[in-house]
Amino acid sequence: MDADTGSHERSPWLRKIHVKMTKPSLRDNTADADRLTRALEKGLQDKTVRIPYSLLSDIPRRLRELQYDCMVAVYEDFGSWKAIDLFAPDSKNLAHGVALDLGTSTLVMRIVEVETGRPVKEISFHNPQTQIGTDILSRIHYASDPEGLNKLQEMLIRKINQELSGLACTLGLKPDDILGLTVAGNTTMTHLFLGLDPYWICREPYIPVVNKPEPVTAADLGLNINPRAPVIALPNVGSYFGGDLIAGILASGMNHMDDICLLVDVGTNAEVVLGNRDWLMGCAGAAGPALEGGVASMGMMAGPGVIDKVRIDPQTGQVEYHTIDELPPVGICGSGLIDLVAQLFLAGMIDLRGKFVTAKCKDRLLEIDGIKHFIVVPADESAIAKPLTLSQPDIDSLIRSKAAMYTILTTITKTVDIDIRDVSKFFIAGTFGSYIDPRSAITIGMIPDLPLEKYVPLGNTSLEGATKVLISREAREECYEIRDKITYLELNVNQEFMNLFSAAKFIPHTDKSLFPSVKPDAP
Amino acid sequence: MDADTGSHERSPWLRKIHVKMTKPSLRDNTADADRLTRALEKGLQDKTVRIPYSLLSDIPRRLRELQYDCMVAVYEDFGSWKAIDLFAPDSKNLAHGVALDLGTSTLVMRIVEVETGRPVKEISFHNPQTQIGTDILSRIHYASDPEGLNKLQEMLIRKINQELSGLACTLGLKPDDILGLTVAGNTTMTHLFLGLDPYWICREPYIPVVNKPEPVTAADLGLNINPRAPVIALPNVGSYFGGDLIAGILASGMNHMDDICLLVDVGTNAEVVLGNRDWLMGCAGAAGPALEGGVASMGMMAGPGVIDKVRIDPQTGQVEYHTIDELPPVGICGSGLIDLVAQLFLAGMIDLRGKFVTAKCKDRLLEIDGIKHFIVVPADESAIAKPLTLSQPDIDSLIRSKAAMYTILTTITKTVDIDIRDVSKFFIAGTFGSYIDPRSAITIGMIPDLPLEKYVPLGNTSLEGATKVLISREAREECYEIRDKITYLELNVNQEFMNLFSAAKFIPHTDKSLFPSVKPDAP
């Protein structure tokens, strides 16, 4: 939860400022709004201050109630400051805002004390749009009817409002006390949040409605925070490179580093950014849901009872596993799956093509409808009264996904003529990145065989980046600089790509010299 | 209707601009909104262009319909440009806007071709708020209840919408084709137009809600023009010095002149501005409605059949009059009233105190309930089958008003230690100013005895100023410069003021040397 930008300067673009005005008199009968503006401009280094129309009519009453002595919430907007609201000077003096990670399946929301940057409280919940479709494409299809688009936006906003009011309530905050919101999501989710039709996003040549959305107000979206609070959606580079990745770059700080770094966000799309302070190159490609555990028959998202770690004794073939919260096992998540396949390979129970080696698997192999299944957890140990098994197609699917990931990494480094071993940091974004064992990911040839210390799991970089933008003018400006700096590499699935892909469809790779550290333990 | 700023530069802040974009492709998959912004910024000298949220969702469809070739209406807003709407390139290529003179009793609305500055059509109509109260104070009182305020604003906006749609229709314009509106009115009327409570305007220390209202959109006010069209209300200096007078200064151009000029707006309040390019001083004081003909028993606003000119033969005492449209007389307007009293004085039929001289008036005098009445039009000539008469109290009231006006002029020139004879131009604003005969106004001692060529009637300066602001960035900026430059002279009704007032309550004045040109014709 470290939201500090480290050594970089940070000044708030959203804040509360105390102003005490001289009361009106015949000697100074400046109008109320202009009196407030004058006092604010004095306190804000003579920058222009604007008062939105919706606040204007309330100002005379509020100023008189507060005796011309108040805290004013303001935010910076295109070089001037805009007033959001007036508060009593004895009100909670620090401005609160919300950073939102707008995931396709999960949303994470964090309340932050903006001036100090202190994260106050955090909550995560399912994206209610999964009722319409778990994947983005089905939501885009649903949104092609204006009523569908409205419904998708509404269900999202309603759910956010509901979770927000609970969160605010436990903190003793009123909706009006929440003065800003930043949101990082992929391009389609950002469109759905803003009520913009993503129709052209999935159609060649893949055109979003907007790359750099301007700040809107909470009232524009129906968000139940202060109606004049600015809502800032992080910009996207294109249909397949969204604000979540811009947030990732911000969170990693790679855009400030001298050495070349890699940032990988693993999901249905494998998203990769390569670069340093001088240049940034990004690409995204379909990896399939296998890396997230989304395809395997026993696969599921990380949660209580889900297997996240696996060890296999190469001598005995004995499977040991760890479940989240150490509950009886119910399934396996992406990181557990990668562990499992890596351990099966090291134990010689699958070969370099990922095929089960019957002689090694022995009685752990089952055949159902002609398809081989490996029993990971026998029925008597599992929480679902059935064995948890890994099938041959599950492994094939994972291998295709890991091969896609490795090929994308190879392609992007080849494009800029860099040896992947010269990458100084390999950042892994996402919750998945925090759980994954890089050793296992290397073993299956999903990521390159770099010294383990180069791998840096970053956790929820989408939330982290949104938080940085919320609390720092510099980060807010930086996200547009990053956006404009990125060269997006359109993955051209040509013969060369297919050759690289084919070579990567082995464990760890056809070219073993690329993975010198991977040595099967099997006798 | 000359709305040109003369020798000064004029560049539009509201305009249509033609942009032709390259269509999206895999080589350039910039989002639709950003593509539009990029093209606009290129066409607008690299100034930042912003697309309002309400337009955003419509952009993909519109751009595709228009094949990425369109006219875009834009306006300048705090250093950047904001898009208003997209039009087909073969649509009427010039932007249309509306200048509005928001009078207490009458509204005048002018449709203008913004880029050329050409006035297209004009209409005037009664302020519907007169149903609530003819004077400003009763409306302020009515607005003190929020429902009353809403009603006052609504009736105004509804009436404007009604007149606008008629006007637009005759010109073949759709509401969406009207892209901006500027409005000049007194401070209270501007508040009521914007839906701001004028409660504190009439209460010491006389504080408006706002002096410099920011641009709002037509949608904010419910105006039936393009919903994103900017609406700009001219700023006020204070409760008693409104945007109408700022418009007057703009229209007169006195703020560019080397020599000292005076601008007078005659109404219930006498509003006076003195100054030149270096300084401006303004003041306003109650003059009473008499100068507008609003009190006299036969007084009425200028209109068909209303007497606007009077001549009396000093030999015979014969009254000759002229009516508007030369119809049978129904009443007398302010300028007619001033003419009448001046002629009565010159013919010796009233004395220097304004009292009827029975010997001279002869059978033209009637006495009703002990009050003397002068028959201006006998019953058989009048259109109302009754004689039109001027009573002694009518004259007394006019004298008080003219004395107030003269005293204000004396006070403001004394304050800056200037001899009123050194004023190079004496601008008279308002329709009233166009009808008035300066010779008569001098005769009754309402305005100083300056050479007639110094008097310049300006017509509807409120409308003229609003038009200038609509068509010119320079004028739009200038109105804020003027506002900030004006020193407002609070009229201190002390003994000295009362002495000056008493001296001015004679025709033309107790000090005849101030009016050397006024010589009664009476034998």
PDB file of C-alpha atoms in Angstrom, chain A residues 240-429:
ATOM      1  CA  TYR A 240      -5.845  -2.978 -26.222  1.00  0.00           C
ATOM      2  CA  PHE A 241      -3.633  -0.846 -24.039  1.00  0.00           C
ATOM      3  CA  GLY A 242      -5.654   0.784 -21.325  1.00  0.00           C
ATOM      4  CA  GLY A 243      -5.374   3.092 -18.358  1.00  0.00           C
ATOM      5  CA  ASP A 244      -4.674   0.096 -16.133  1.00  0.00           C
ATOM      6  CA  LEU A 245      -1.344  -0.388 -17.889  1.00  0.00           C
ATOM      7  CA  ILE A 246      -0.525   3.314 -17.756  1.00  0.00           C
ATOM      8  CA  ALA A 247      -1.181   2.978 -14.027  1.00  0.00           C
ATOM      9  CA  GLY A 248       1.154  -0.016 -13.983  1.00  0.00           C
ATOM     10  CA  ILE A 249       3.976   1.957 -15.558  1.00  0.00           C
ATOM     11  CA  LEU A 250       3.396   4.773 -13.065  1.00  0.00           C
ATOM     12  CA  ALA A 251       3.389   2.327 -10.156  1.00  0.00           C
ATOM     13  CA  SER A 252       6.564   0.593 -11.338  1.00  0.00           C
ATOM     14  CA  GLY A 253       8.411   3.874 -11.838  1.00  0.00           C
ATOM     15  CA  MET A 254      10.119   2.311 -14.861  1.00  0.00           C
ATOM     16  CA  ASN A 255       9.633   5.544 -16.775  1.00  0.00           C
ATOM     17  CA  HIS A 256      12.152   7.162 -14.413  1.00  0.00           C
ATOM     18  CA  MET A 257      14.804   4.454 -14.578  1.00  0.00           C
ATOM     19  CA  ASP A 258      18.053   4.566 -16.491  1.00  0.00           C
ATOM     20  CA  ASP A 259      18.194   0.813 -17.070  1.00  0.00           C
ATOM     21  CA  ILE A 260      15.800  -1.032 -19.280  1.00  0.00           C
ATOM     22  CA  CYS A 261      12.926  -2.704 -17.445  1.00  0.00           C
ATOM     23  CA  LEU A 262      10.080  -4.952 -18.405  1.00  0.00           C
ATOM     24  CA  LEU A 263       6.580  -4.803 -16.989  1.00  0.00           C
ATOM     25  CA  VAL A 264       4.237  -7.709 -17.516  1.00  0.00           C
ATOM     26  CA  ASP A 265       0.575  -7.814 -16.668  1.00  0.00           C
ATOM     27  CA  VAL A 266      -0.701 -11.350 -16.968  1.00  0.00           C
ATOM     28  CA  GLY A 267      -4.307 -11.917 -17.761  1.00  0.00           C
ATOM     29  CA  THR A 268      -6.451 -13.060 -20.643  1.00  0.00           C
ATOM     30  CA  ASN A 269      -4.311 -10.601 -22.496  1.00  0.00           C
ATOM     31  CA  ALA A 270      -0.623 -10.652 -21.838  1.00  0.00           C
ATOM     32  CA  GLU A 271       0.378  -7.014 -21.684  1.00  0.00           C
ATOM     33  CA  VAL A 272       4.004  -6.088 -21.819  1.00  0.00           C
ATOM     34  CA  VAL A 273       5.869  -2.795 -21.548  1.00  0.00           C
ATOM     35  CA  LEU A 274       9.584  -2.469 -22.208  1.00  0.00           C
ATOM     36  CA  GLY A 275      11.657   0.658 -21.723  1.00  0.00           C
ATOM     37  CA  ASN A 276      13.169   3.217 -19.409  1.00  0.00           C
ATOM     38  CA  ARG A 277      13.198   6.988 -18.868  1.00  0.00           C
ATOM     39  CA  ASP A 278      13.974   7.580 -22.536  1.00  0.00           C
ATOM     40  CA  TRP A 279      11.531   5.348 -24.329  1.00  0.00           C
ATOM     41  CA  LEU A 280       8.662   2.977 -23.749  1.00  0.00           C
ATOM     42  CA  MET A 281       7.295   0.284 -25.976  1.00  0.00           C
ATOM     43  CA  GLY A 282       4.113  -1.594 -25.243  1.00  0.00           C
ATOM     44  CA  CYS A 283       2.314  -4.520 -26.717  1.00  0.00           C
ATOM     45  CA  ALA A 284      -0.562  -6.760 -25.839  1.00  0.00           C
ATOM     46  CA  GLY A 285      -1.568 -10.111 -27.177  1.00  0.00           C
ATOM     47  CA  ALA A 286      -4.101 -12.782 -26.459  1.00  0.00           C
ATOM     48  CA  ALA A 287      -2.651 -15.349 -24.066  1.00  0.00           C
ATOM     49  CA  GLY A 288      -5.888 -17.070 -23.262  1.00  0.00           C
ATOM     50  CA  PRO A 289      -7.293 -17.408 -19.769  1.00  0.00           C
ATOM     51  CA  ALA A 290      -5.138 -20.455 -18.874  1.00  0.00           C
ATOM     52  CA  LEU A 291      -2.492 -18.458 -16.976  1.00  0.00           C
ATOM     53  CA  GLU A 292      -5.180 -17.200 -14.621  1.00  0.00           C
ATOM     54  CA  GLY A 293      -6.432 -20.714 -14.031  1.00  0.00           C
ATOM     55  CA  GLY A 294      -9.526 -19.749 -15.950  1.00  0.00           C
ATOM     56  CA  VAL A 295      -9.738 -22.794 -18.201  1.00  0.00           C
ATOM     57  CA  ALA A 296      -8.544 -25.833 -16.275  1.00  0.00           C
ATOM     58  CA  SER A 297     -11.402 -28.001 -15.047  1.00  0.00           C
ATOM     59  CA  MET A 298     -10.281 -27.421 -11.457  1.00  0.00           C
ATOM     60  CA  GLY A 299      -9.208 -23.803 -12.110  1.00  0.00           C
ATOM     61  CA  MET A 300     -10.624 -20.857 -10.230  1.00  0.00           C
ATOM     62  CA  MET A 301      -9.731 -17.410  -8.950  1.00  0.00           C
ATOM     63  CA  ALA A 302      -7.621 -17.150  -5.820  1.00  0.00           C
ATOM     64  CA  GLY A 303      -9.783 -17.515  -2.716  1.00  0.00           C
ATOM     65  CA  PRO A 304     -10.213 -19.601   0.447  1.00  0.00           C
ATOM     66  CA  GLY A 305      -9.398 -23.292  -0.106  1.00  0.00           C
ATOM     67  CA  VAL A 306      -7.792 -22.646  -3.472  1.00  0.00           C
ATOM     68  CA  ILE A 307      -4.445 -24.359  -4.088  1.00  0.00           C
ATOM     69  CA  ASP A 308      -1.774 -21.706  -4.621  1.00  0.00           C
ATOM     70  CA  LYS A 309       1.413 -23.776  -4.180  1.00  0.00           C
ATOM     71  CA  VAL A 310       2.346 -27.304  -5.212  1.00  0.00           C
ATOM     72  CA  ARG A 311       5.462 -29.421  -4.579  1.00  0.00           C
ATOM     73  CA  ILE A 312       6.046 -32.926  -5.967  1.00  0.00           C
ATOM     74  CA  ASP A 313       8.669 -35.216  -4.531  1.00  0.00           C
ATOM     75  CA  PRO A 314      10.631 -36.373  -7.610  1.00  0.00           C
ATOM     76  CA  GLN A 315      11.493 -39.645  -5.854  1.00  0.00           C
ATOM     77  CA  THR A 316       8.048 -40.675  -4.705  1.00  0.00           C
ATOM     78  CA  GLY A 317       5.802 -38.639  -6.987  1.00  0.00           C
ATOM     79  CA  GLN A 318       4.053 -37.532  -3.822  1.00  0.00           C
ATOM     80  CA  VAL A 319       2.027 -34.280  -4.328  1.00  0.00           C
ATOM     81  CA  GLU A 320       2.095 -31.692  -1.560  1.00  0.00           C
ATOM     82  CA  TYR A 321      -0.027 -28.579  -1.856  1.00  0.00           C
ATOM     83  CA  HIS A 322      -0.897 -25.440   0.050  1.00  0.00           C
ATOM     84  CA  THR A 323      -4.339 -23.848   0.051  1.00  0.00           C
ATOM     85  CA  ILE A 324      -5.286 -20.279   0.812  1.00  0.00           C
ATOM     86  CA  ASP A 325      -6.338 -20.012   4.464  1.00  0.00           C
ATOM     87  CA  GLU A 326      -5.237 -23.693   4.713  1.00  0.00           C
ATOM     88  CA  LEU A 327      -8.768 -24.929   4.096  1.00  0.00           C
ATOM     89  CA  PRO A 328      -9.602 -28.224   2.387  1.00  0.00           C
ATOM     90  CA  PRO A 329      -8.921 -27.774  -1.330  1.00  0.00           C
ATOM     91  CA  VAL A 330     -11.685 -26.653  -3.708  1.00  0.00           C
ATOM     92  CA  GLY A 331      -9.683 -25.890  -6.851  1.00  0.00           C
ATOM     93  CA  ILE A 332      -6.474 -24.325  -8.138  1.00  0.00           C
ATOM     94  CA  CYS A 333      -5.570 -20.783  -9.099  1.00  0.00           C
ATOM     95  CA  GLY A 334      -3.219 -19.616 -11.837  1.00  0.00           C
ATOM     96  CA  SER A 335      -0.095 -19.543  -9.702  1.00  0.00           C
ATOM     97  CA  GLY A 336      -0.906 -23.014  -8.306  1.00  0.00           C
ATOM     98  CA  LEU A 337      -1.391 -24.317 -11.820  1.00  0.00           C
ATOM     99  CA  ILE A 338       1.981 -22.999 -12.956  1.00  0.00           C
ATOM    100  CA  ASP A 339       3.571 -24.549  -9.858  1.00  0.00           C
ATOM    101  CA  LEU A 340       1.826 -27.845 -10.541  1.00  0.00           C
ATOM    102  CA  VAL A 341       2.897 -28.091 -14.181  1.00  0.00           C
ATOM    103  CA  ALA A 342       6.461 -27.029 -13.323  1.00  0.00           C
ATOM    104  CA  GLN A 343       6.655 -29.675 -10.591  1.00  0.00           C
ATOM    105  CA  LEU A 344       5.178 -32.348 -12.875  1.00  0.00           C
ATOM    106  CA  PHE A 345       7.882 -31.522 -15.419  1.00  0.00           C
ATOM    107  CA  LEU A 346      10.711 -31.487 -12.882  1.00  0.00           C
ATOM    108  CA  ALA A 347       9.522 -34.833 -11.540  1.00  0.00           C
ATOM    109  CA  GLY A 348       9.505 -36.272 -15.055  1.00  0.00           C
ATOM    110  CA  MET A 349       5.755 -36.905 -14.861  1.00  0.00           C
ATOM    111  CA  ILE A 350       5.180 -34.834 -18.014  1.00  0.00           C
ATOM    112  CA  ASP A 351       7.627 -34.597 -20.879  1.00  0.00           C
ATOM    113  CA  LEU A 352       8.904 -31.537 -22.686  1.00  0.00           C
ATOM    114  CA  ARG A 353       5.759 -31.498 -24.835  1.00  0.00           C
ATOM    115  CA  GLY A 354       3.675 -31.483 -21.680  1.00  0.00           C
ATOM    116  CA  LYS A 355       2.369 -35.011 -22.235  1.00  0.00           C
ATOM    117  CA  PHE A 356       1.797 -37.272 -19.231  1.00  0.00           C
ATOM    118  CA  VAL A 357       4.505 -39.902 -18.750  1.00  0.00           C
ATOM    119  CA  THR A 358       2.399 -42.874 -17.734  1.00  0.00           C
ATOM    120  CA  ALA A 359       5.309 -44.771 -16.217  1.00  0.00           C
ATOM    121  CA  LYS A 360       6.017 -41.924 -13.832  1.00  0.00           C
ATOM    122  CA  CYS A 361       2.469 -40.899 -12.986  1.00  0.00           C
ATOM    123  CA  LYS A 362       1.466 -44.459 -12.160  1.00  0.00           C
ATOM    124  CA  ASP A 363      -1.891 -44.745 -10.357  1.00  0.00           C
ATOM    125  CA  ARG A 364      -2.322 -40.978 -10.241  1.00  0.00           C
ATOM    126  CA  LEU A 365      -3.508 -41.091 -13.871  1.00  0.00           C
ATOM    127  CA  LEU A 366      -7.160 -41.615 -14.676  1.00  0.00           C
ATOM    128  CA  GLU A 367      -8.695 -41.922 -18.106  1.00  0.00           C
ATOM    129  CA  ILE A 368     -12.127 -40.347 -18.536  1.00  0.00           C
ATOM    130  CA  ASP A 369     -13.758 -40.510 -21.965  1.00  0.00           C
ATOM    131  CA  GLY A 370     -10.341 -41.295 -23.464  1.00  0.00           C
ATOM    132  CA  ILE A 371      -8.764 -38.190 -21.895  1.00  0.00           C
ATOM    133  CA  LYS A 372      -5.957 -38.544 -19.373  1.00  0.00           C
ATOM    134  CA  HIS A 373      -6.427 -36.846 -15.975  1.00  0.00           C
ATOM    135  CA  PHE A 374      -3.845 -36.464 -13.231  1.00  0.00           C
ATOM    136  CA  ILE A 375      -5.255 -36.722  -9.713  1.00  0.00           C
ATOM    137  CA  VAL A 376      -3.908 -33.716  -7.808  1.00  0.00           C
ATOM    138  CA  VAL A 377      -6.111 -34.203  -4.749  1.00  0.00           C
ATOM    139  CA  PRO A 378      -7.868 -37.489  -4.098  1.00  0.00           C
ATOM    140  CA  ALA A 379     -11.601 -37.350  -3.403  1.00  0.00           C
ATOM    141  CA  ASP A 380     -11.164 -38.029   0.310  1.00  0.00           C
ATOM    142  CA  GLU A 381      -8.916 -34.957   0.749  1.00  0.00           C
ATOM    143  CA  SER A 382     -10.906 -32.535  -1.381  1.00  0.00           C
ATOM    144  CA  ALA A 383     -13.630 -30.233  -0.122  1.00  0.00           C
ATOM    145  CA  ILE A 384     -15.943 -31.129  -3.001  1.00  0.00           C
ATOM    146  CA  ALA A 385     -16.084 -34.930  -2.405  1.00  0.00           C
ATOM    147  CA  LYS A 386     -14.545 -35.530  -5.832  1.00  0.00           C
ATOM    148  CA  PRO A 387     -10.893 -35.749  -6.835  1.00  0.00           C
ATOM    149  CA  LEU A 388      -9.356 -32.533  -8.144  1.00  0.00           C
ATOM    150  CA  THR A 389      -7.723 -33.410 -11.431  1.00  0.00           C
ATOM    151  CA  LEU A 390      -5.605 -31.854 -14.158  1.00  0.00           C
ATOM    152  CA  SER A 391      -6.383 -33.094 -17.654  1.00  0.00           C
ATOM    153  CA  GLN A 392      -4.122 -33.328 -20.692  1.00  0.00           C
ATOM    154  CA  PRO A 393      -6.135 -30.517 -22.437  1.00  0.00           C
ATOM    155  CA  ASP A 394      -5.657 -28.326 -19.319  1.00  0.00           C
ATOM    156  CA  ILE A 395      -1.888 -28.704 -19.712  1.00  0.00           C
ATOM    157  CA  ASP A 396      -2.056 -28.146 -23.489  1.00  0.00           C
ATOM    158  CA  SER A 397      -4.004 -24.975 -22.912  1.00  0.00           C
ATOM    159  CA  LEU A 398      -1.518 -23.699 -20.310  1.00  0.00           C
ATOM    160  CA  ILE A 399       1.345 -24.447 -22.664  1.00  0.00           C
ATOM    161  CA  ARG A 400      -0.266 -22.454 -25.458  1.00  0.00           C
ATOM    162  CA  SER A 401      -0.754 -19.537 -23.069  1.00  0.00           C
ATOM    163  CA  LYS A 402       2.782 -19.636 -21.699  1.00  0.00           C
ATOM    164  CA  ALA A 403       4.120 -19.946 -25.239  1.00  0.00           C
ATOM    165  CA  ALA A 404       2.124 -16.877 -26.266  1.00  0.00           C
ATOM    166  CA  MET A 405       3.532 -14.956 -23.313  1.00  0.00           C
ATOM    167  CA  TYR A 406       7.097 -15.990 -24.052  1.00  0.00           C
ATOM    168  CA  THR A 407       6.701 -15.219 -27.734  1.00  0.00           C
ATOM    169  CA  ILE A 408       5.383 -11.750 -26.988  1.00  0.00           C
ATOM    170  CA  LEU A 409       8.367 -11.134 -24.692  1.00  0.00           C
ATOM    171  CA  THR A 410      10.747 -12.373 -27.370  1.00  0.00           C
ATOM    172  CA  THR A 411       9.085 -10.317 -30.057  1.00  0.00           C
ATOM    173  CA  ILE A 412       9.126  -7.041 -28.183  1.00  0.00           C
ATOM    174  CA  THR A 413      12.768  -7.384 -27.164  1.00  0.00           C
ATOM    175  CA  LYS A 414      13.767  -8.461 -30.684  1.00  0.00           C
ATOM    176  CA  THR A 415      11.927  -5.442 -32.119  1.00  0.00           C
ATOM    177  CA  VAL A 416      14.163  -3.070 -30.199  1.00  0.00           C
ATOM    178  CA  ASP A 417      17.186  -5.401 -30.608  1.00  0.00           C
ATOM    179  CA  ILE A 418      17.701  -6.032 -26.907  1.00  0.00           C
ATOM    180  CA  ASP A 419      18.833  -9.253 -25.296  1.00  0.00           C
ATOM    181  CA  ILE A 420      16.214 -10.071 -22.697  1.00  0.00           C
ATOM    182  CA  ARG A 421      19.047 -10.888 -20.280  1.00  0.00           C
ATOM    183  CA  ASP A 422      19.977  -7.187 -20.329  1.00  0.00           C
ATOM    184  CA  VAL A 423      16.666  -6.245 -18.758  1.00  0.00           C
ATOM    185  CA  SER A 424      17.470  -4.960 -15.273  1.00  0.00           C
ATOM    186  CA  LYS A 425      14.043  -5.398 -13.649  1.00  0.00           C
ATOM    187  CA  PHE A 426      11.182  -7.657 -14.603  1.00  0.00           C
ATOM    188  CA  PHE A 427       8.063  -6.242 -12.923  1.00  0.00           C
ATOM    189  CA  ILE A 428       5.064  -8.498 -12.599  1.00  0.00           C
ATOM    190  CA  ALA A 429       1.811  -6.629 -12.119  1.00  0.00           C
TER     191      ALA A 429
END
